[in-house]
mmCIF file of C-alpha atoms in Angstrom:
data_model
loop_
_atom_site.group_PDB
_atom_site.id
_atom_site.type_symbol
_atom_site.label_atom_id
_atom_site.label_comp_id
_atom_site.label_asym_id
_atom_site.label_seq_id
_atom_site.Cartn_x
_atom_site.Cartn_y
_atom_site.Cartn_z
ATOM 1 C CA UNK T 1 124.949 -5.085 4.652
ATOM 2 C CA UNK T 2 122.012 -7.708 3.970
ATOM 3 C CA UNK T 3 119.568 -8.280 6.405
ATOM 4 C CA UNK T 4 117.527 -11.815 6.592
ATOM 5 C CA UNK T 5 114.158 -11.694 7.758
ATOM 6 C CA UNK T 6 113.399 -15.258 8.726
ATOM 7 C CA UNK T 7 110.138 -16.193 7.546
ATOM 8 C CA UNK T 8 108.882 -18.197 10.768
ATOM 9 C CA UNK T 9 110.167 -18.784 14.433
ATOM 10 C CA UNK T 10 111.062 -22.112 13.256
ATOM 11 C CA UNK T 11 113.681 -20.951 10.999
ATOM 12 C CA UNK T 12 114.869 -18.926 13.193
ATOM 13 C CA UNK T 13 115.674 -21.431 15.575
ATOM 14 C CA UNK T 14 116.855 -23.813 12.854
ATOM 15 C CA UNK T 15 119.729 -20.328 11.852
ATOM 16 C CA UNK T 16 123.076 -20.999 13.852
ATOM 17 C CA UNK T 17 123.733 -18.592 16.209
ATOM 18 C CA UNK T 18 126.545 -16.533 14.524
ATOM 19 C CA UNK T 19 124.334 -15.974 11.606
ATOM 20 C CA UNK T 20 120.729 -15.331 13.148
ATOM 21 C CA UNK T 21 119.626 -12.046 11.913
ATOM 22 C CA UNK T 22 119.339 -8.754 14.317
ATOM 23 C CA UNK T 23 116.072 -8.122 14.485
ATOM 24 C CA UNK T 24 115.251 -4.178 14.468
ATOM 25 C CA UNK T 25 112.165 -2.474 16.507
ATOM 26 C CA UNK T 26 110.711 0.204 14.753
ATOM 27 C CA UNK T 27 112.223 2.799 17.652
ATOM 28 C CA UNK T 28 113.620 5.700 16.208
ATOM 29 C CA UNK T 29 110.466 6.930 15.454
ATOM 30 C CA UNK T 30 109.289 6.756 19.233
ATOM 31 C CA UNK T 31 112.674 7.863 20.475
ATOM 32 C CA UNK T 32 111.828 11.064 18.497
ATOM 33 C CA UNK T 33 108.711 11.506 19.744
ATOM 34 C CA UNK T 34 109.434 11.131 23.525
ATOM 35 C CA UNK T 35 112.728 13.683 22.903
ATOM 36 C CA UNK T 36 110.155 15.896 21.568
ATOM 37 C CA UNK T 37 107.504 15.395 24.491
ATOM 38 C CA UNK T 38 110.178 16.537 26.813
ATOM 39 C CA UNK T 39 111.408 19.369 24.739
ATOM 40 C CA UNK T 40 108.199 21.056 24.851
ATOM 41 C CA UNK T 41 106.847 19.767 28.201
ATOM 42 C CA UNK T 42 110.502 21.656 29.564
ATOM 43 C CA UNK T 43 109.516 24.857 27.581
ATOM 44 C CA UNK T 44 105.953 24.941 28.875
ATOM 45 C CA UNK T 45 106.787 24.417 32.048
ATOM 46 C CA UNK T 46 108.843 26.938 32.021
ATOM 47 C CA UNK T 47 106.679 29.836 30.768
ATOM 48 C CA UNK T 48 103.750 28.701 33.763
ATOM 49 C CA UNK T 49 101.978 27.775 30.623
ATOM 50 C CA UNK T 50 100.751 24.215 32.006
ATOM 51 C CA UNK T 51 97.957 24.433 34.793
ATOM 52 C CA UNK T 52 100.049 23.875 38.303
ATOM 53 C CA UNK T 53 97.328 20.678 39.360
ATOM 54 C CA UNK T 54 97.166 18.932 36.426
ATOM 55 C CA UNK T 55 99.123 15.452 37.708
ATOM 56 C CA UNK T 56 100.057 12.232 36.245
ATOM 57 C CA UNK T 57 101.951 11.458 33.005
ATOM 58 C CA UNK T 58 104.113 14.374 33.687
ATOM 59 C CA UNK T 59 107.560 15.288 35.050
ATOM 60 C CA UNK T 60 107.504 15.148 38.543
ATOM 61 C CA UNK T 61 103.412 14.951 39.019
ATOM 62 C CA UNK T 62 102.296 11.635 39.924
ATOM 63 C CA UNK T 63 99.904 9.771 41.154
ATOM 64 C CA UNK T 64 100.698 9.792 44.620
ATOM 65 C CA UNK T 65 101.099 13.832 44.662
ATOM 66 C CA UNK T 66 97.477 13.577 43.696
ATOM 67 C CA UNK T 67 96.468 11.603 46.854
ATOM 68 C CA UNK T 68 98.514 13.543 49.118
ATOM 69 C CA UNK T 69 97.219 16.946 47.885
ATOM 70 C CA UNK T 70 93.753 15.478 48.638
ATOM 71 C CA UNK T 71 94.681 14.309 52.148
ATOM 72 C CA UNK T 72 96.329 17.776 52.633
ATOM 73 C CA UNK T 73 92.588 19.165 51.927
ATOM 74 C CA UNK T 74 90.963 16.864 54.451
ATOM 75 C CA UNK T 75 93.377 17.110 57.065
ATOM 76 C CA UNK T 76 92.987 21.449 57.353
ATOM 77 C CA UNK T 77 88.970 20.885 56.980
ATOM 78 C CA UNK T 78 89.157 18.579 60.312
ATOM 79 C CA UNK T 79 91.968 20.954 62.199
ATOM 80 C CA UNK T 80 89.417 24.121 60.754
ATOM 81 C CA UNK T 81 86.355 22.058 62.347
ATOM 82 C CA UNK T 82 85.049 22.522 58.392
ATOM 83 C CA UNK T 83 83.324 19.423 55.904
ATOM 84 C CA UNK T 84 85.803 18.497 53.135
ATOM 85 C CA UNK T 85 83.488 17.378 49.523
ATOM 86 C CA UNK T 86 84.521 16.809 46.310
ATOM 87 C CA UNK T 87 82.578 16.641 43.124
ATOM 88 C CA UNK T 88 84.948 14.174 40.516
ATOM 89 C CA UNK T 89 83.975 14.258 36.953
ATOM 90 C CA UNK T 90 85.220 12.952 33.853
ATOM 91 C CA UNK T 91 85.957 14.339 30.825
ATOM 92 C CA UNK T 92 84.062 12.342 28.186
ATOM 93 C CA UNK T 93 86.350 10.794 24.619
ATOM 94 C CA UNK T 94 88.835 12.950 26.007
ATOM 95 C CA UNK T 95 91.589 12.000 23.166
ATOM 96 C CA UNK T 96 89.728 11.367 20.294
ATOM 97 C CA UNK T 97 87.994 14.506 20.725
ATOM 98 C CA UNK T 98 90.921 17.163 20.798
ATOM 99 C CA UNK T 99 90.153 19.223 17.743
ATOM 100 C CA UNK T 100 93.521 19.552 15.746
ATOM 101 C CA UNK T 101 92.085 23.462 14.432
ATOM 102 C CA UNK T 102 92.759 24.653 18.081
ATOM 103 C CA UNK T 103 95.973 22.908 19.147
ATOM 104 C CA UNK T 104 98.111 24.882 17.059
ATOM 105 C CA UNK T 105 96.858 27.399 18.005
ATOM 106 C CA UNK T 106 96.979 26.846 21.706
ATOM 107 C CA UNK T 107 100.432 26.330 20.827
ATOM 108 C CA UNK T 108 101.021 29.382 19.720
ATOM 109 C CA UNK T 109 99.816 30.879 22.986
ATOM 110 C CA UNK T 110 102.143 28.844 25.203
ATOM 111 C CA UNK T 111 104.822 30.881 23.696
ATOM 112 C CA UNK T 112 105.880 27.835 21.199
ATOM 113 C CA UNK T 113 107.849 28.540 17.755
ATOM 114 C CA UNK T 114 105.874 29.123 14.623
ATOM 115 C CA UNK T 115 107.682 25.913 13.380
ATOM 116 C CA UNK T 116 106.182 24.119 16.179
ATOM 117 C CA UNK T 117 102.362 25.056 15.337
ATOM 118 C CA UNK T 118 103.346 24.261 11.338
ATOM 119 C CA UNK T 119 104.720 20.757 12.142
ATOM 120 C CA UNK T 120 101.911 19.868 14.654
ATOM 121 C CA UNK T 121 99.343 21.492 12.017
ATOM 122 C CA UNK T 122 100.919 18.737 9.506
ATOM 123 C CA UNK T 123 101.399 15.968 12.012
ATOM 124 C CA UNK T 124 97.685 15.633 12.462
ATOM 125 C CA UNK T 125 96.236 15.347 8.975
ATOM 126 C CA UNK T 126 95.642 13.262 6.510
ATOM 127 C CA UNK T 127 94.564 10.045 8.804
ATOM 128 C CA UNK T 128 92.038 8.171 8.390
ATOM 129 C CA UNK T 129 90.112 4.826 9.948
ATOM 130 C CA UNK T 130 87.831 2.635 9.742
ATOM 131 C CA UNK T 131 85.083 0.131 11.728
ATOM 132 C CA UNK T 132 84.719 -3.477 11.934
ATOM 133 C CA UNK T 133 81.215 -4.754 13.398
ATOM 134 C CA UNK T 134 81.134 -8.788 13.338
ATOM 135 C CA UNK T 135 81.025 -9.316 9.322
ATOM 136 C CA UNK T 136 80.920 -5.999 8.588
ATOM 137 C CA UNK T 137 83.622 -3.167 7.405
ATOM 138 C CA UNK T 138 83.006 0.489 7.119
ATOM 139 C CA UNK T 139 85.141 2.225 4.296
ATOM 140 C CA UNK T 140 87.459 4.951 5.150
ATOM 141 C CA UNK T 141 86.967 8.317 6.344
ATOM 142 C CA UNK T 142 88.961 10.902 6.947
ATOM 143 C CA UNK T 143 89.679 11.946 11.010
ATOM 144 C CA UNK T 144 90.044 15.584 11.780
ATOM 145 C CA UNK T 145 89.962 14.854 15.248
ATOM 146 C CA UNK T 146 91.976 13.253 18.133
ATOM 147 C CA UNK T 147 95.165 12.188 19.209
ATOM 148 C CA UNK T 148 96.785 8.736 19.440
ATOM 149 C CA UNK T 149 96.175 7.469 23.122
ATOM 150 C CA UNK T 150 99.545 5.617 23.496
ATOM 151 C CA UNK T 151 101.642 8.170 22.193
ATOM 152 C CA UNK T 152 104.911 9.600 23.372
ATOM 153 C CA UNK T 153 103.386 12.934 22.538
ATOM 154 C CA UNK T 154 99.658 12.357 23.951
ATOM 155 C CA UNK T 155 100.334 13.385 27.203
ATOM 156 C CA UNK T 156 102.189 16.783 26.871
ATOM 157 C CA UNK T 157 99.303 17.661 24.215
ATOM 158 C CA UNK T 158 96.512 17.141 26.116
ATOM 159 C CA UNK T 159 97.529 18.961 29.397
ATOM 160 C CA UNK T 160 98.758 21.707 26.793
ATOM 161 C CA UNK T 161 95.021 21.309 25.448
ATOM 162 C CA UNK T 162 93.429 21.233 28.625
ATOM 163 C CA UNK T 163 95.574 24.349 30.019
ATOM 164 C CA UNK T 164 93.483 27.062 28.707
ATOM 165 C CA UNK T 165 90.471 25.523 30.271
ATOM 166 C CA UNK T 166 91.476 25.430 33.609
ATOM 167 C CA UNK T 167 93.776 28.870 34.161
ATOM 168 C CA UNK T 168 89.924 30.653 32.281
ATOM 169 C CA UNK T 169 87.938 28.120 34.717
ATOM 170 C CA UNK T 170 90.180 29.420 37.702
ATOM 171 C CA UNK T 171 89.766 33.386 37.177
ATOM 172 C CA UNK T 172 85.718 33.040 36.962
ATOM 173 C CA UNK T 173 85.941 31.055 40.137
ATOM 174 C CA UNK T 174 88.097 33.383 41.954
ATOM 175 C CA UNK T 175 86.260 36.445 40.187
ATOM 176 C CA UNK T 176 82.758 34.770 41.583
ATOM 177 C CA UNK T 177 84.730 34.363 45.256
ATOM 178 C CA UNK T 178 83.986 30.961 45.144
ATOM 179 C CA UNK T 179 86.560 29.074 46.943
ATOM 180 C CA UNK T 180 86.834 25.858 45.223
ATOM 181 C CA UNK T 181 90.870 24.080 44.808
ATOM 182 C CA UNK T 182 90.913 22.095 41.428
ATOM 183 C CA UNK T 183 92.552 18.944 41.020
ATOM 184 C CA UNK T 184 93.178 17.031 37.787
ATOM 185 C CA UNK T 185 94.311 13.403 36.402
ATOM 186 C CA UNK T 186 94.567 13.253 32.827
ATOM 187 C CA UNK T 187 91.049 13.862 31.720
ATOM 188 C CA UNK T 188 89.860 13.241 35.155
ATOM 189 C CA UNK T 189 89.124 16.110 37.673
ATOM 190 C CA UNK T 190 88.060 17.205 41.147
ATOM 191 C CA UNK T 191 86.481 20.525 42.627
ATOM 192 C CA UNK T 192 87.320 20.392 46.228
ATOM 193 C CA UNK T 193 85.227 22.567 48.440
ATOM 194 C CA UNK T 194 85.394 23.347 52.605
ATOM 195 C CA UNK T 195 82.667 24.983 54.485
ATOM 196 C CA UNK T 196 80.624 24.094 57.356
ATOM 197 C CA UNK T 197 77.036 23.706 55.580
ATOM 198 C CA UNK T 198 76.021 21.205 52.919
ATOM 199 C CA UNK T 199 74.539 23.449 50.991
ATOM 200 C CA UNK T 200 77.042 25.999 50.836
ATOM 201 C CA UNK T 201 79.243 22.972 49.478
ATOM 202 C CA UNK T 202 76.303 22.150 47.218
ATOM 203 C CA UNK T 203 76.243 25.559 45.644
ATOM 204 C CA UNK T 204 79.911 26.157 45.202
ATOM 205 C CA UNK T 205 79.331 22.139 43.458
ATOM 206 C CA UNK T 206 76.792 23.642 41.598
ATOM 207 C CA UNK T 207 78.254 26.941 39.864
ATOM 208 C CA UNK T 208 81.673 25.148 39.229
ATOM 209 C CA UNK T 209 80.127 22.331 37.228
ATOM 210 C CA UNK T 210 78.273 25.014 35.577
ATOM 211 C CA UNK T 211 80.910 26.958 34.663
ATOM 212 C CA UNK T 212 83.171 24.214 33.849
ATOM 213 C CA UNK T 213 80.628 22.537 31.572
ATOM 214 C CA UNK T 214 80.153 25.947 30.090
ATOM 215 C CA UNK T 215 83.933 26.002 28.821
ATOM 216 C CA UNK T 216 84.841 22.659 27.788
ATOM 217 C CA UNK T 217 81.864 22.919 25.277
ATOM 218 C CA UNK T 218 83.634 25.890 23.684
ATOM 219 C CA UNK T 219 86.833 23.434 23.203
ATOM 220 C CA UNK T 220 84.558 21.024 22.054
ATOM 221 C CA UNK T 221 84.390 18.721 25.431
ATOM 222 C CA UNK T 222 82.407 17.517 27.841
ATOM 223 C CA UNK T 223 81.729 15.758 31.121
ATOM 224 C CA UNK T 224 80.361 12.450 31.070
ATOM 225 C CA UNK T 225 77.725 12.682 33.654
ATOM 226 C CA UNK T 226 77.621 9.036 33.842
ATOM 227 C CA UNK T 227 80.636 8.791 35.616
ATOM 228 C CA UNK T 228 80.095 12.089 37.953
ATOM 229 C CA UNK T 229 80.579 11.476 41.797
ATOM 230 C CA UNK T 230 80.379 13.762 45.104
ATOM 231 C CA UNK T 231 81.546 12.475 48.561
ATOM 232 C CA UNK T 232 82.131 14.137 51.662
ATOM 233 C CA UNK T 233 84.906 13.645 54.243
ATOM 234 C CA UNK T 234 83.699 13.870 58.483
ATOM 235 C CA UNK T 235 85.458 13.126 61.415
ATOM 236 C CA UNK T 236 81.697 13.141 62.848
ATOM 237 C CA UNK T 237 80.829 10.102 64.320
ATOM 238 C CA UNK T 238 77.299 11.019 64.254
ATOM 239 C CA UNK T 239 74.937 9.921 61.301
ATOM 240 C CA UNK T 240 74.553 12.634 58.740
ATOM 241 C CA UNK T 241 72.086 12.741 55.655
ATOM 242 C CA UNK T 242 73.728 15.875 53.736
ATOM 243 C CA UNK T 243 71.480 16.545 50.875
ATOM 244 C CA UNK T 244 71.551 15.556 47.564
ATOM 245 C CA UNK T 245 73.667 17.810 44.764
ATOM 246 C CA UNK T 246 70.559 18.427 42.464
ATOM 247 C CA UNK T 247 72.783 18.894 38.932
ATOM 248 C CA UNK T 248 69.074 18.207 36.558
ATOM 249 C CA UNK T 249 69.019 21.690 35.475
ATOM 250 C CA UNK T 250 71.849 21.998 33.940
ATOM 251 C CA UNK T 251 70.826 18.413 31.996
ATOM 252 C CA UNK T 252 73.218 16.370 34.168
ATOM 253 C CA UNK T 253 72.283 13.988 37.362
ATOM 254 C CA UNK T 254 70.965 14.297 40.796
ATOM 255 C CA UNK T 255 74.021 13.141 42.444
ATOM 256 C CA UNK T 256 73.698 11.768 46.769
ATOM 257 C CA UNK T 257 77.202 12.350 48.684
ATOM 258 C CA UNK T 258 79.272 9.868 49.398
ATOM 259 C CA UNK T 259 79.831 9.181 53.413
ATOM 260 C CA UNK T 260 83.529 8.298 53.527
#
């Protein structure tokens, strides 16, 4: 069988119907890759390898779960007469970061085939890129880093990346009897925190930034302090001025609650 690639649209239109060409998208390859995002988003779900509040671009974790589990928080701080705040931050190049060294090997440790690690160890190399700046072009170089964006299998390797992080970030906080809930989207986070000071709030802010900055160095992240926000939730219809969350010691912002 001969296939005809027309050579403009105006050919194409000019072809009689019976004879026009089928034209064929370049899918197999993503069919693949989505069969084998939900092959090992199934198995890692299934081993309680996946952190249970990381939402969106999963199975049966949206959006909206994220908004509801944060109206569930405010809700029991107003029935428990307690102030609901929440410290958001944001992971900083998030997917052209992830070191492709560690993700076989965090692989590995979700209980994944050695022929898994070896063909993700292989999928990752030999890439490289290259910049354009107005007239200018950069010559290639060789990316050891990163993983494509729009991918069928970006999402399932990030939240497998991102996994250790947060089940290690959980045990210090619950080791430290801090009682802080954590929430993430994507790359995107919350520590929610209930009490019925500000700076009780502030401090439990304070040492989970700390420790949370503390960890995603040693996977080679880290929070863009840029985009870093606190607000608190009241049912008081008083005016409050809760103090600021003063983060400039640990080289990051001095960041003033939110009223909401």
């Amino acid at each position: 069988m001969t296939i005809i690639i027309p050579k403009s649209n105006k050919e194409l239109s000019n072809t009689p119907k019976a004879f026009r060409p089928i034209i064929l998208l370049n899918t197999s390859g993503k069919l693949i890759k989505k069969v084998i995002g939900n092959c090992l988003q199934f198995h890692a779900i299934s081993n309680n390898f996946i952190y249970l509040y990381q939402l969106n671009r999963l199975m049966q974790r949206s959006t909206s779960n994220a908004g509801i589990v944060l109206t569930h928080f405010i809700c029991i701080g107003w029935v428990k007469n307690t102030m609901t705040s929440t410290l958001a931050f944001n992971i900083a190049q998030f997917f052209p970061f992830l070191n492709h060294c560690l993700l076989p090997c965090i692989l590995c440790k979700a209980g994944f085939d050695l022929k898994i690690k070896h063909f993700f160890s292989n999928y990752l190399v030999g890439r490289k890129t290259w910049y354009f700046w107005n007239n200018f072009s950069s010559p290639f170089f060789n990316i050891n880093v990163g993983v494509g964006q729009g991918s069928a299998l970006s999402p399932i390797l990030s939240t497998l990346y991102l996994a250790p992080v947060f089940h290690i970030l959980e045990k210090y906080l619950k080791n430290l009897k801090i009682p802080v809930f954590i929430l993430l989207f994507v790359n995107d986070g919350l520590f929610i925190m209930q009490s019925k000071s500000f700076s009780i709030s502030n401090s439990f802010s304070f040492c989970s930034y700390n420790i949370a900055s503390f960890l995603l160095k040693k996977f080679r992240l880290i929070i863009e302090y840029s985009k870093m926000e606190v607000f608190y939730f009241s049912r008081s219809h008083r005016v409050f001025n809760p103090p600021p969350l003063d983060l400039s010691v640990l080289r990051a912002l001095i960041l003033h609650l939110k009223k909401t």
